[in-house]
Short mmCIF file of C-alpha atoms in Angstrom, two decimals:
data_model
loop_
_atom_site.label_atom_id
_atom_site.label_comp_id
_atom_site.label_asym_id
_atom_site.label_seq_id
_atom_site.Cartn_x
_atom_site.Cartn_y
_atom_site.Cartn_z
CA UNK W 27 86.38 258.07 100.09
CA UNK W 28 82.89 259.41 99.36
CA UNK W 29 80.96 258.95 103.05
CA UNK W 30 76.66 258.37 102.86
CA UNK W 31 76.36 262.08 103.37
CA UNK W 32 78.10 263.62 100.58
CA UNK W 33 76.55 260.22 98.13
CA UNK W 34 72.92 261.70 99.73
CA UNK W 35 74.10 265.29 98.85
CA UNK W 36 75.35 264.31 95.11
CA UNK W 37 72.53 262.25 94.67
CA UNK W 38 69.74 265.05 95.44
CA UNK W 39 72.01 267.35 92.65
CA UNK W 40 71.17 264.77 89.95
CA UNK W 41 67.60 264.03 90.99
CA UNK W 42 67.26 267.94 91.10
CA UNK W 43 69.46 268.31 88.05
CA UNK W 44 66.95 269.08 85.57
CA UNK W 45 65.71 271.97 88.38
CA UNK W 46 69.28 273.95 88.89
CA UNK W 47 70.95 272.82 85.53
CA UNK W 48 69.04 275.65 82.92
CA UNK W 49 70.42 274.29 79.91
CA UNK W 50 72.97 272.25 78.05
CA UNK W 51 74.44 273.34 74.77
CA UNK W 52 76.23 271.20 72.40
CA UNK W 53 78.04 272.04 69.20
CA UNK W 54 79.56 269.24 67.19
CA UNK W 55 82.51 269.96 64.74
CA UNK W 56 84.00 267.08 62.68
CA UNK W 57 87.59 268.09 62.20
CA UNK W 58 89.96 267.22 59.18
CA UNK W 59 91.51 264.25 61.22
CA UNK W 60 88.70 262.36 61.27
CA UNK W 61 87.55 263.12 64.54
CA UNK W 62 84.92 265.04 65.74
CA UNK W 63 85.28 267.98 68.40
CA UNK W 64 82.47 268.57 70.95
CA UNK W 65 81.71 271.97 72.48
CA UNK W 66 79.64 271.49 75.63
CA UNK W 67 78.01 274.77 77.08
CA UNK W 68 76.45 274.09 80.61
CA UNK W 69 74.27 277.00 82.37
CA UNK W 70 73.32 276.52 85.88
CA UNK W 71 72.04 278.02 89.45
CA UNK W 72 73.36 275.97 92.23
CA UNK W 73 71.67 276.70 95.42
CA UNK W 74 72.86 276.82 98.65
CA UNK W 75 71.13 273.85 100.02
CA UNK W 76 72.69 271.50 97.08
CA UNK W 77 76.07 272.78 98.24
CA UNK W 78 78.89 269.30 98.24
CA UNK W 79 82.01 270.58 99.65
CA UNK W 80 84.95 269.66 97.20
CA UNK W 81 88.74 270.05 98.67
CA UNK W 82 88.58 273.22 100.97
CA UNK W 83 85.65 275.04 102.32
CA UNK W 84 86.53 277.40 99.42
CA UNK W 85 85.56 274.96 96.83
CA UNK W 86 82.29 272.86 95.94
CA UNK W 87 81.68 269.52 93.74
CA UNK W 88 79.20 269.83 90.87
CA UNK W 89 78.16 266.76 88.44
CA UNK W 90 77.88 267.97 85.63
CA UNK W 91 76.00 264.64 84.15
CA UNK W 92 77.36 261.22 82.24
CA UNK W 93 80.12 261.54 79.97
CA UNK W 94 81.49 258.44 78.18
CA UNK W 95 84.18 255.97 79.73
CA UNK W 96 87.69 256.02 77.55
CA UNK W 97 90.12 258.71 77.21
CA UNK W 98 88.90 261.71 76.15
CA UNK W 99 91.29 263.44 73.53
CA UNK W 100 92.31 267.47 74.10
CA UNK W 101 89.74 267.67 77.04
CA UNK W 102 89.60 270.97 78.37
CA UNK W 103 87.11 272.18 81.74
CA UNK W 104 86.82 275.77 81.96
CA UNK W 105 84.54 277.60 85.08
CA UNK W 106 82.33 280.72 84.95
CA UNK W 107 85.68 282.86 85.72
CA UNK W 108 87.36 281.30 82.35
CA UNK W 109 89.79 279.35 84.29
CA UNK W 110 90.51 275.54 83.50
CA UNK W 111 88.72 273.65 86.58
CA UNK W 112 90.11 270.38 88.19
CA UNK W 113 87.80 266.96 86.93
CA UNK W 114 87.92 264.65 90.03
CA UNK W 115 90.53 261.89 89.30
CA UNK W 116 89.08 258.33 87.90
CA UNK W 117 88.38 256.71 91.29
CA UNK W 118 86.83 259.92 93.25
CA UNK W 119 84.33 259.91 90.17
CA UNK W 120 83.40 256.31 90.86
CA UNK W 121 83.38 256.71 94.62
CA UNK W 122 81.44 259.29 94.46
CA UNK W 123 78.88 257.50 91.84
CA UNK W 124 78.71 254.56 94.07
CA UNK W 125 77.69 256.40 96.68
CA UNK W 126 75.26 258.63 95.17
CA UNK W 127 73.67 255.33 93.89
CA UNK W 128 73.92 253.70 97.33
CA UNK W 129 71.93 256.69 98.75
CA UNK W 130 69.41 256.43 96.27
CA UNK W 131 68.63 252.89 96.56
CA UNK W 132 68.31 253.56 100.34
CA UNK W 133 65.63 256.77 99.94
CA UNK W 134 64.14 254.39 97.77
CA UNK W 135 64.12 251.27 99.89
CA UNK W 136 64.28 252.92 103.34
CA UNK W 137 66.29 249.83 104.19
CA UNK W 138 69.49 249.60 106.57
CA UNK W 139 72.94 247.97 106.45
CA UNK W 140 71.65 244.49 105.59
CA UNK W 141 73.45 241.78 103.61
CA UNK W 142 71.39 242.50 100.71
CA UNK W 143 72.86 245.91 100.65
CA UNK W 144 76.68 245.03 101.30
CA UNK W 145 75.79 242.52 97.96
CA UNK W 146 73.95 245.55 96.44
CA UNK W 147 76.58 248.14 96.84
CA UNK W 148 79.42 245.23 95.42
CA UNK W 149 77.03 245.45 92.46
CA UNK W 150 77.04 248.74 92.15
CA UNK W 151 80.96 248.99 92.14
CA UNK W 152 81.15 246.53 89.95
CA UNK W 153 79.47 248.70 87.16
CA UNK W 154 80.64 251.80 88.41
CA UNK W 155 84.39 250.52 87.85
CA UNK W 156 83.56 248.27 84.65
CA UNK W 157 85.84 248.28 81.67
CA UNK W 158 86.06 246.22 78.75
CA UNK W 159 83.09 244.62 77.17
CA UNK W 160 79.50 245.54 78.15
CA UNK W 161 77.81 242.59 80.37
CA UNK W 162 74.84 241.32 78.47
CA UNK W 163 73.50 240.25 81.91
CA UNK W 164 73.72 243.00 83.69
CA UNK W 165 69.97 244.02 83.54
CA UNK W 166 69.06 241.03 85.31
CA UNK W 167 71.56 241.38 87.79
CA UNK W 168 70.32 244.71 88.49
CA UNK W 169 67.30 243.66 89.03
CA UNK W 170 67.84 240.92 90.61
CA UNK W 171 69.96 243.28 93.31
CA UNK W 172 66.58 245.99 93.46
CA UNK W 173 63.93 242.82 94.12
CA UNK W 174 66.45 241.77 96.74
CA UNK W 175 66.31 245.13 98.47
CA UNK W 176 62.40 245.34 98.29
CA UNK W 177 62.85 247.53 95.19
CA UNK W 178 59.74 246.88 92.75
CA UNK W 179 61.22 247.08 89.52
CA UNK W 180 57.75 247.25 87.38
CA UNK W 181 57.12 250.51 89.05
CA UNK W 182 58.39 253.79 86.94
CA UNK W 183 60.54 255.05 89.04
CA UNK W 184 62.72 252.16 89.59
CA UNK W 185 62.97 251.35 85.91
CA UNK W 186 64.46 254.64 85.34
CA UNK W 187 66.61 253.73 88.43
CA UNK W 188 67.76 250.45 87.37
CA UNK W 189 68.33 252.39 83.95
CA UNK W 190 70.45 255.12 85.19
CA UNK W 191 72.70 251.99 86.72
CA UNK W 192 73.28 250.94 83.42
CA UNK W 193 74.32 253.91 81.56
CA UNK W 194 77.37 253.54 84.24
CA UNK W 195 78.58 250.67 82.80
CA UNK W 196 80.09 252.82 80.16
CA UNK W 197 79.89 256.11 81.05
CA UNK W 198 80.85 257.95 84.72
CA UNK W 199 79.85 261.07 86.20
CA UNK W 200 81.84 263.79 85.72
CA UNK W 201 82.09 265.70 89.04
CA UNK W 202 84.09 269.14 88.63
CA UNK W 203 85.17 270.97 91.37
CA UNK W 204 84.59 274.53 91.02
CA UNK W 205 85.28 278.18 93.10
CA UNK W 206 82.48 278.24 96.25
CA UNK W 207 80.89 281.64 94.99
CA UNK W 208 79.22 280.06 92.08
CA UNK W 209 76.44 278.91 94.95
CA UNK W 210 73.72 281.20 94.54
CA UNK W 211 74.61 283.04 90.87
CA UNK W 212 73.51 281.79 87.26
CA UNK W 213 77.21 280.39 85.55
CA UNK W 214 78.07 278.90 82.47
CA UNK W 215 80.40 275.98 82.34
CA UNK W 216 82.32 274.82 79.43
CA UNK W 217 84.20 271.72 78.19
CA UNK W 218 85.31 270.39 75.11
CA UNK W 219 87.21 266.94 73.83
CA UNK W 220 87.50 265.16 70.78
CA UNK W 221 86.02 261.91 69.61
CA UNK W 222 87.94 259.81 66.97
CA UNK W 223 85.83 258.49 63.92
CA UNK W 224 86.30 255.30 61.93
CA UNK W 225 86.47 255.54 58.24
CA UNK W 226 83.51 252.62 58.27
CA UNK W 227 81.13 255.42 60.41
CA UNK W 228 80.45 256.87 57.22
CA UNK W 229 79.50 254.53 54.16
CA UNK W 230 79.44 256.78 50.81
CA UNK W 231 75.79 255.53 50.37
CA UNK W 232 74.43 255.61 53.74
CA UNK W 233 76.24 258.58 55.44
CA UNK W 234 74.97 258.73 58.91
CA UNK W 235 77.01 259.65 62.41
CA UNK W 236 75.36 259.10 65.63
CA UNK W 237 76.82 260.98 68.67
CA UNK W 238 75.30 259.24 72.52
CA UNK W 239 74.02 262.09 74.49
CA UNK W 240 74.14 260.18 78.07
CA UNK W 241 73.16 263.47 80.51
CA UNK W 242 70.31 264.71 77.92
CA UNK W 243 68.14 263.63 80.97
CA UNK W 244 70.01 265.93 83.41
CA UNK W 245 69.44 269.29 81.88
CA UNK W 246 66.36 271.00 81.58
CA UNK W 247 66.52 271.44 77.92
CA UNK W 248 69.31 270.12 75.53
CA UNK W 249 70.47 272.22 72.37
CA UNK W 250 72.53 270.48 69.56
CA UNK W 251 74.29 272.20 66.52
CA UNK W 252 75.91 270.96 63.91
CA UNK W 253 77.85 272.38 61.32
CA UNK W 254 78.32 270.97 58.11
CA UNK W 255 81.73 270.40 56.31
CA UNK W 256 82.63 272.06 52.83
CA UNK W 257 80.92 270.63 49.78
CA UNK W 258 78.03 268.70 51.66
CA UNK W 259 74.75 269.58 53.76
CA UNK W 260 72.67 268.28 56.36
CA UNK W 261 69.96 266.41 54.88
CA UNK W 262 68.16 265.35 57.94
CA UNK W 263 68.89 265.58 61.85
CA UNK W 264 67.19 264.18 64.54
CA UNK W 265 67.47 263.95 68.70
CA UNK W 266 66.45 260.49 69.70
CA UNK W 267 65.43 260.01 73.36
CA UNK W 268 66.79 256.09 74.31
CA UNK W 269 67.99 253.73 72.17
CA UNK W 270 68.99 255.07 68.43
CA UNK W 271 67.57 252.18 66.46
CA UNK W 272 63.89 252.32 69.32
CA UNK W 273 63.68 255.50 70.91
CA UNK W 274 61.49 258.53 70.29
CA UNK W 275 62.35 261.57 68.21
CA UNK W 276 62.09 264.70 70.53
CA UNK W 277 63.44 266.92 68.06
CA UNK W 278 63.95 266.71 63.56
CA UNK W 279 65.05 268.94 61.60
CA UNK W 280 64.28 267.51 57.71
CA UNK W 281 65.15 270.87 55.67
CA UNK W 282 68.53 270.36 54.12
CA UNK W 283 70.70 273.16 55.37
CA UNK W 284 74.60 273.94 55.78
CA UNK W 285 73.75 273.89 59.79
CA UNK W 286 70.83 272.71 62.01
CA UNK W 287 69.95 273.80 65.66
CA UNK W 288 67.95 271.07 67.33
CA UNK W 289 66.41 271.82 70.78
CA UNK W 290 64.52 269.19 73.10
CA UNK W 291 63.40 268.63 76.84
CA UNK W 292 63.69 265.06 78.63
CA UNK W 293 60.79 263.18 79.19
CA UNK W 294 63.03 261.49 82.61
CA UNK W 295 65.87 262.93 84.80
CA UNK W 296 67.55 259.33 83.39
CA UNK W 297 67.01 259.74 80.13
CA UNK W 298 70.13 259.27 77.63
CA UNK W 299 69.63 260.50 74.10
CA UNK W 300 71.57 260.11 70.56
CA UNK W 301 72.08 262.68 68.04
CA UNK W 302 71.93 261.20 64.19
CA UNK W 303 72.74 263.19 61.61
CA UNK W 304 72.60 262.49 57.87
CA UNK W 305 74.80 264.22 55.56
CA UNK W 306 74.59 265.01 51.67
CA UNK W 307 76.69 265.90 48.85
CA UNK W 308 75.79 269.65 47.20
CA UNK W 309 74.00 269.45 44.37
CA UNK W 310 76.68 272.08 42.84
CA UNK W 311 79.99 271.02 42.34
CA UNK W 312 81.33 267.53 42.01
CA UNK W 313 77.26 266.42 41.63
CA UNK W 314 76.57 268.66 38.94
CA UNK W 315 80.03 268.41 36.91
CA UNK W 316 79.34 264.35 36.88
CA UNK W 317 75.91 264.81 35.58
CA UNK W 318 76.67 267.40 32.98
CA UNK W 319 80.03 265.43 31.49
CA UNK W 320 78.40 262.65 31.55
CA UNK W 321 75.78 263.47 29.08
CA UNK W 322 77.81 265.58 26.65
CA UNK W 323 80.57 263.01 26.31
CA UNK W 324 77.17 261.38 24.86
CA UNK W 325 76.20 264.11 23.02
CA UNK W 326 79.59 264.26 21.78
CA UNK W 327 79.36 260.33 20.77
CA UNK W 328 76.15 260.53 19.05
CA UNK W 329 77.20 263.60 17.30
CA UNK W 330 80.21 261.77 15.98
CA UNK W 331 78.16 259.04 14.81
CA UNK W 332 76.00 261.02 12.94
CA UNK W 333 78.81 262.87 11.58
CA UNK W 334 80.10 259.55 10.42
CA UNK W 335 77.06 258.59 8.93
CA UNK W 336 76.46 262.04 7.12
CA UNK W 337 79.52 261.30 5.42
CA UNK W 338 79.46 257.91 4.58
CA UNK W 339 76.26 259.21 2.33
CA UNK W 340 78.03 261.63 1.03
CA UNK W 341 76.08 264.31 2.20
CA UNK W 342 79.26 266.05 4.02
CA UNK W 343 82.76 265.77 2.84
CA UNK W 344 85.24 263.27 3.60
CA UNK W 345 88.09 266.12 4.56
CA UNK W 346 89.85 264.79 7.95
CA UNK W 347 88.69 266.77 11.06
CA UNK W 348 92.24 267.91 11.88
CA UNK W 349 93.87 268.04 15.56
CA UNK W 350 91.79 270.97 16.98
CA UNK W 351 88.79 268.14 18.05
CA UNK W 352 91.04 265.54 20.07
CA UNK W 353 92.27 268.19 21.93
CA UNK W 354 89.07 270.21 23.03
CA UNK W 355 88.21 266.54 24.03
CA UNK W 356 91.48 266.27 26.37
CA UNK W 357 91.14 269.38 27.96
CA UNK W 358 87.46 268.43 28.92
CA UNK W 359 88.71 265.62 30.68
CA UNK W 360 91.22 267.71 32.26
CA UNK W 361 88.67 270.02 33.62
CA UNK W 362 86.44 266.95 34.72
CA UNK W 363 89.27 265.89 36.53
CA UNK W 364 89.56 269.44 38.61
CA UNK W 365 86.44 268.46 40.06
CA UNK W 366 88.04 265.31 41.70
CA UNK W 367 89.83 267.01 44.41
CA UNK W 368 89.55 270.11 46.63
CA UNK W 369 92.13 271.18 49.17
CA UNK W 370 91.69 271.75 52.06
CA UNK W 371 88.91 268.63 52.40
CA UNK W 372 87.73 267.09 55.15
CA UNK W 373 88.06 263.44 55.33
CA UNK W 374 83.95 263.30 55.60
CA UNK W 375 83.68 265.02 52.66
CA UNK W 376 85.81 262.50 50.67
CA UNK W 377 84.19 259.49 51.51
CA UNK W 378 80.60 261.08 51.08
CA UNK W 379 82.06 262.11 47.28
CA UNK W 380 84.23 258.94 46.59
CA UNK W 381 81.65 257.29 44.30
CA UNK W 382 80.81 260.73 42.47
CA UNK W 383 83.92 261.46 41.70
CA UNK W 384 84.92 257.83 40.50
CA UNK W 385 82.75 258.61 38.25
CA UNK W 386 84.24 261.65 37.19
CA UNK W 387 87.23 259.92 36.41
CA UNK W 388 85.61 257.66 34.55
CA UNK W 389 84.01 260.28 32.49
CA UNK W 390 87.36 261.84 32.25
CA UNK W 391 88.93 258.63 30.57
CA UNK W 392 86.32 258.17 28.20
CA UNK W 393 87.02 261.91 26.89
CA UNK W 394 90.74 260.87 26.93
CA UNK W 395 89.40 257.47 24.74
CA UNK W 396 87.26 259.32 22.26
CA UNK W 397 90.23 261.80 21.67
CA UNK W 398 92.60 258.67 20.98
CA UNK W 399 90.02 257.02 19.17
CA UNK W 400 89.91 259.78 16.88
CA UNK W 401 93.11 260.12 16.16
CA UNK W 402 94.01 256.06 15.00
CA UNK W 403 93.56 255.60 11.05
CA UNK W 404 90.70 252.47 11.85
CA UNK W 405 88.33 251.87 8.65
CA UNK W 406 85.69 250.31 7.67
CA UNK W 407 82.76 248.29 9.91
CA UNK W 408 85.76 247.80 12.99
CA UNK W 409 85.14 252.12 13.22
CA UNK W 410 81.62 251.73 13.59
CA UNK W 411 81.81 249.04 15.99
CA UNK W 412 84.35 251.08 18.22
CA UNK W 413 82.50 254.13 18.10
CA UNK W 414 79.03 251.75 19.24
CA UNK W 415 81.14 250.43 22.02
CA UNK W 416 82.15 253.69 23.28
CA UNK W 417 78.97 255.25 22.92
CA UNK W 418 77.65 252.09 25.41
CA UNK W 419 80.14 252.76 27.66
CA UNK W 420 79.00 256.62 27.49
CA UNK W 421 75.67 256.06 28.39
CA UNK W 422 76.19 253.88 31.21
CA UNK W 423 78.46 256.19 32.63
CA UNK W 424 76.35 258.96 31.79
CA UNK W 425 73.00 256.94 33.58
CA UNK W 426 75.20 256.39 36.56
CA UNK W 427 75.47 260.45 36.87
CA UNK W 428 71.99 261.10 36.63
CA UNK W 429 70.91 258.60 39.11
CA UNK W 430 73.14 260.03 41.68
CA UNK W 431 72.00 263.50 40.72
CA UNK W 432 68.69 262.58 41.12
CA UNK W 433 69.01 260.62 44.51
CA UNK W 434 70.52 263.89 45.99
CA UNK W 435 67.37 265.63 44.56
CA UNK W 436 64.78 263.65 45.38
CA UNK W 437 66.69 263.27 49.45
CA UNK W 438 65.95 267.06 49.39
CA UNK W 439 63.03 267.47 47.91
CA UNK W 440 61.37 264.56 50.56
CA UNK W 441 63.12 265.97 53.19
CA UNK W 442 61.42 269.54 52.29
CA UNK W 443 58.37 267.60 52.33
CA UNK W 444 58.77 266.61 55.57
CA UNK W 445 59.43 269.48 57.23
CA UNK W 446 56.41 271.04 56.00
CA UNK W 447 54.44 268.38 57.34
CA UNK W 448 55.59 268.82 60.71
CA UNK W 449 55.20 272.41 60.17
CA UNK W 450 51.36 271.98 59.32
#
């Protein structure tokens, strides 16, 4: 069990954190499986005098920040020497949390064992250990438990103490234990896992992933990359400090581009963060191929109508147009239909294109309706109604195309916009 002396020692590492830890590095890949893989880069200087003793003399305990509660898919820890390094189990992370809170509440109190603190510190473990549902009351109660120890929670500092309690609700600190002569030398730290990701994360009209950033606070700056899959870009990407939906933008990128770099420094120590990204469809491609057939099955259409016309005044001949023009039609639709699917494809990709290419297939069909159409014997004012109805149909579909075309432009060309704004 974590005694007040090692909590005191862990707890001056993450109030120094932002001092010894240079810079955090985060690269987000979102793999075929739906799931996203996250590359964490962590460069630090740990001094001497923030030295925690981990197993053996031989050995030290660094936190390297917050990481979410849950299992954590194909994690992997490696140290400066490229070795894998030993996470501390589920309960020596919490122990070691509640302690380093503990400690802090009691620099920040200057309080002794009272009752108030034996109720504090229950608190404490009570959100350390939590798991299930969040507690919508557990501001208050934190609150409540910092008034009771003489804690003034208006003050700054305490907010961003009572905050940091929070985040522990679902998150815990990751302590590592690494080799003893990374104390005084600059080393790099690396970790990866996977995060799974719901089909509903990513509406076709409104695709948007957010990724929680809990430690942004803990490093002195933050970098975030993200790499776009095949087929789409990265219309917009920002780095929110706090809340998603209330916090403040630190760092934007607004340019669309196949990857973005976004790099930021906390405004606290407590700080959490969230990293929304907005993806887009290439205006090449699936885009362009439902814009184009669209408009010359239309073309084609109107042409046949006039055609139609021309002859019913006699100004061309009434000779039959043969087979050669049904099946140009078919194998336009055929090649429309190449456009539906690309392999390999990641499962982003797909539901970002699922409405484009629905209505490539409908564009498709209609080329595969014209061609039958032309080739049934109908006569008389039931042809010109047909061809009327398919022309309808042609248009809308073809409308439909140029909308989406244009709402991909016109995301790019405000997004430009934007970033020359900024740049101004």
């Amino acid at each position: 069990m974590a005694g007040p002396g090692e909590g005191l020692r862990i707890a001056e590492l993450v109030l120094r954190s932002n001092q010894w830890m240079h810079r955090r590095i985060e690269r987000i890949v979102i793999e075929p499986t739906s799931e996203c893989t996250r590359y964490i880069s962590i460069d630090f200087t740990l001094e001497s005098d923030l030295m925690v003793v981990g197993s053996s003399t031989d050995t030290v305990l660094v936190p390297l920040g917050l990481c979410r509660k849950g299992p954590l898919t194909a994690l992997s820890i490696r140290g400066p020497s490229g070795k894998p390094a030993p996470l501390l189990e589920t309960t020596a992370n919490g122990e070691h949390a509640v302690a380093m809170l503990v400690a802090m509440a009691l620099s920040v109190a200057n309080v002794r064992q009272t009752d108030d603190l034996v109720n504090f510190r229950c608190l404490i473990e009570s959100v350390v250990f939590h798991q299930g549902a969040p507690d919508p009351a557990l501001a208050s109660k934190i609150s409540a438990g910092l008034t009771a120890l003489g804690i003034a929670c208006e003050s700054e500092p305490a907010a961003s103490f009572a905050e940091l309690i929070q985040q522990f609700e679902s998150n815990f600190l990751m302590v590592v234990e690494l080799d003893a002569d990374v104390v005084g030398r600059r080393s790099i730290v690396k970790i990866d896992y996977r995060e799974p990701r719901g089909q509903n994360d990513l509406a076709p009209w409104k695709p948007k992933l957010v990724w929680q950033i809990p430690e942004f606070g803990t490093a002195a700056s933050t970098h975030v990359e993200f790499s776009s899959p095949p087929l789409l870009l990265v219309s917009d990407a920002e780095l929110i400090e706090g809340d998603a939906d209330t916090g403040v933008a630190v760092a934007r990128s607004a340019e669309p581009a196949a990857t973005v770099h976004l790099v930021a420094r906390p405004n606290s120590r407590f700080s959490q963060a969230s990293a929304i990204v907005t993806l887009a469809p290439r205006r090449y491609g699936a885009i362009t191929a439902l814009r184009v057939g669209g408009w010359s099955i239309v073309a084609v259409v109107v042409l046949g109508l006039l055609i139609r016309h021309l002859r019913s005044t006699a100004v061309l001949p009434t000779k039959p147009l043969g087979t050669s023009f049904p099946t140009v039609l078919l194998a336009v639709g055929g090649l429309l239909l190449t456009w539906i699917a690309r392999s390999p494809e990641d499962w982003s990709t797909s539901r970002i294109l699922l409405i484009a290419r629905r209505s490539l297939l409908s564009s498709a069909l209609l080329t595969v309706l014209v061609a039958g159409y032309l080739a049934i014997p109908v006569g008389g004012s039931m042809r010109s109604l047909g061809w009327c109805i398919i022309l309808g149909l042609a248009v809308l579909n073809a409308v439909f195309g140029e909308v989406l075309w244009r709402r991909c432009r016109i995301k790019a060309l405000r997004s430009q916009s934007e970033a020359t704004e900024r740049t101004a």
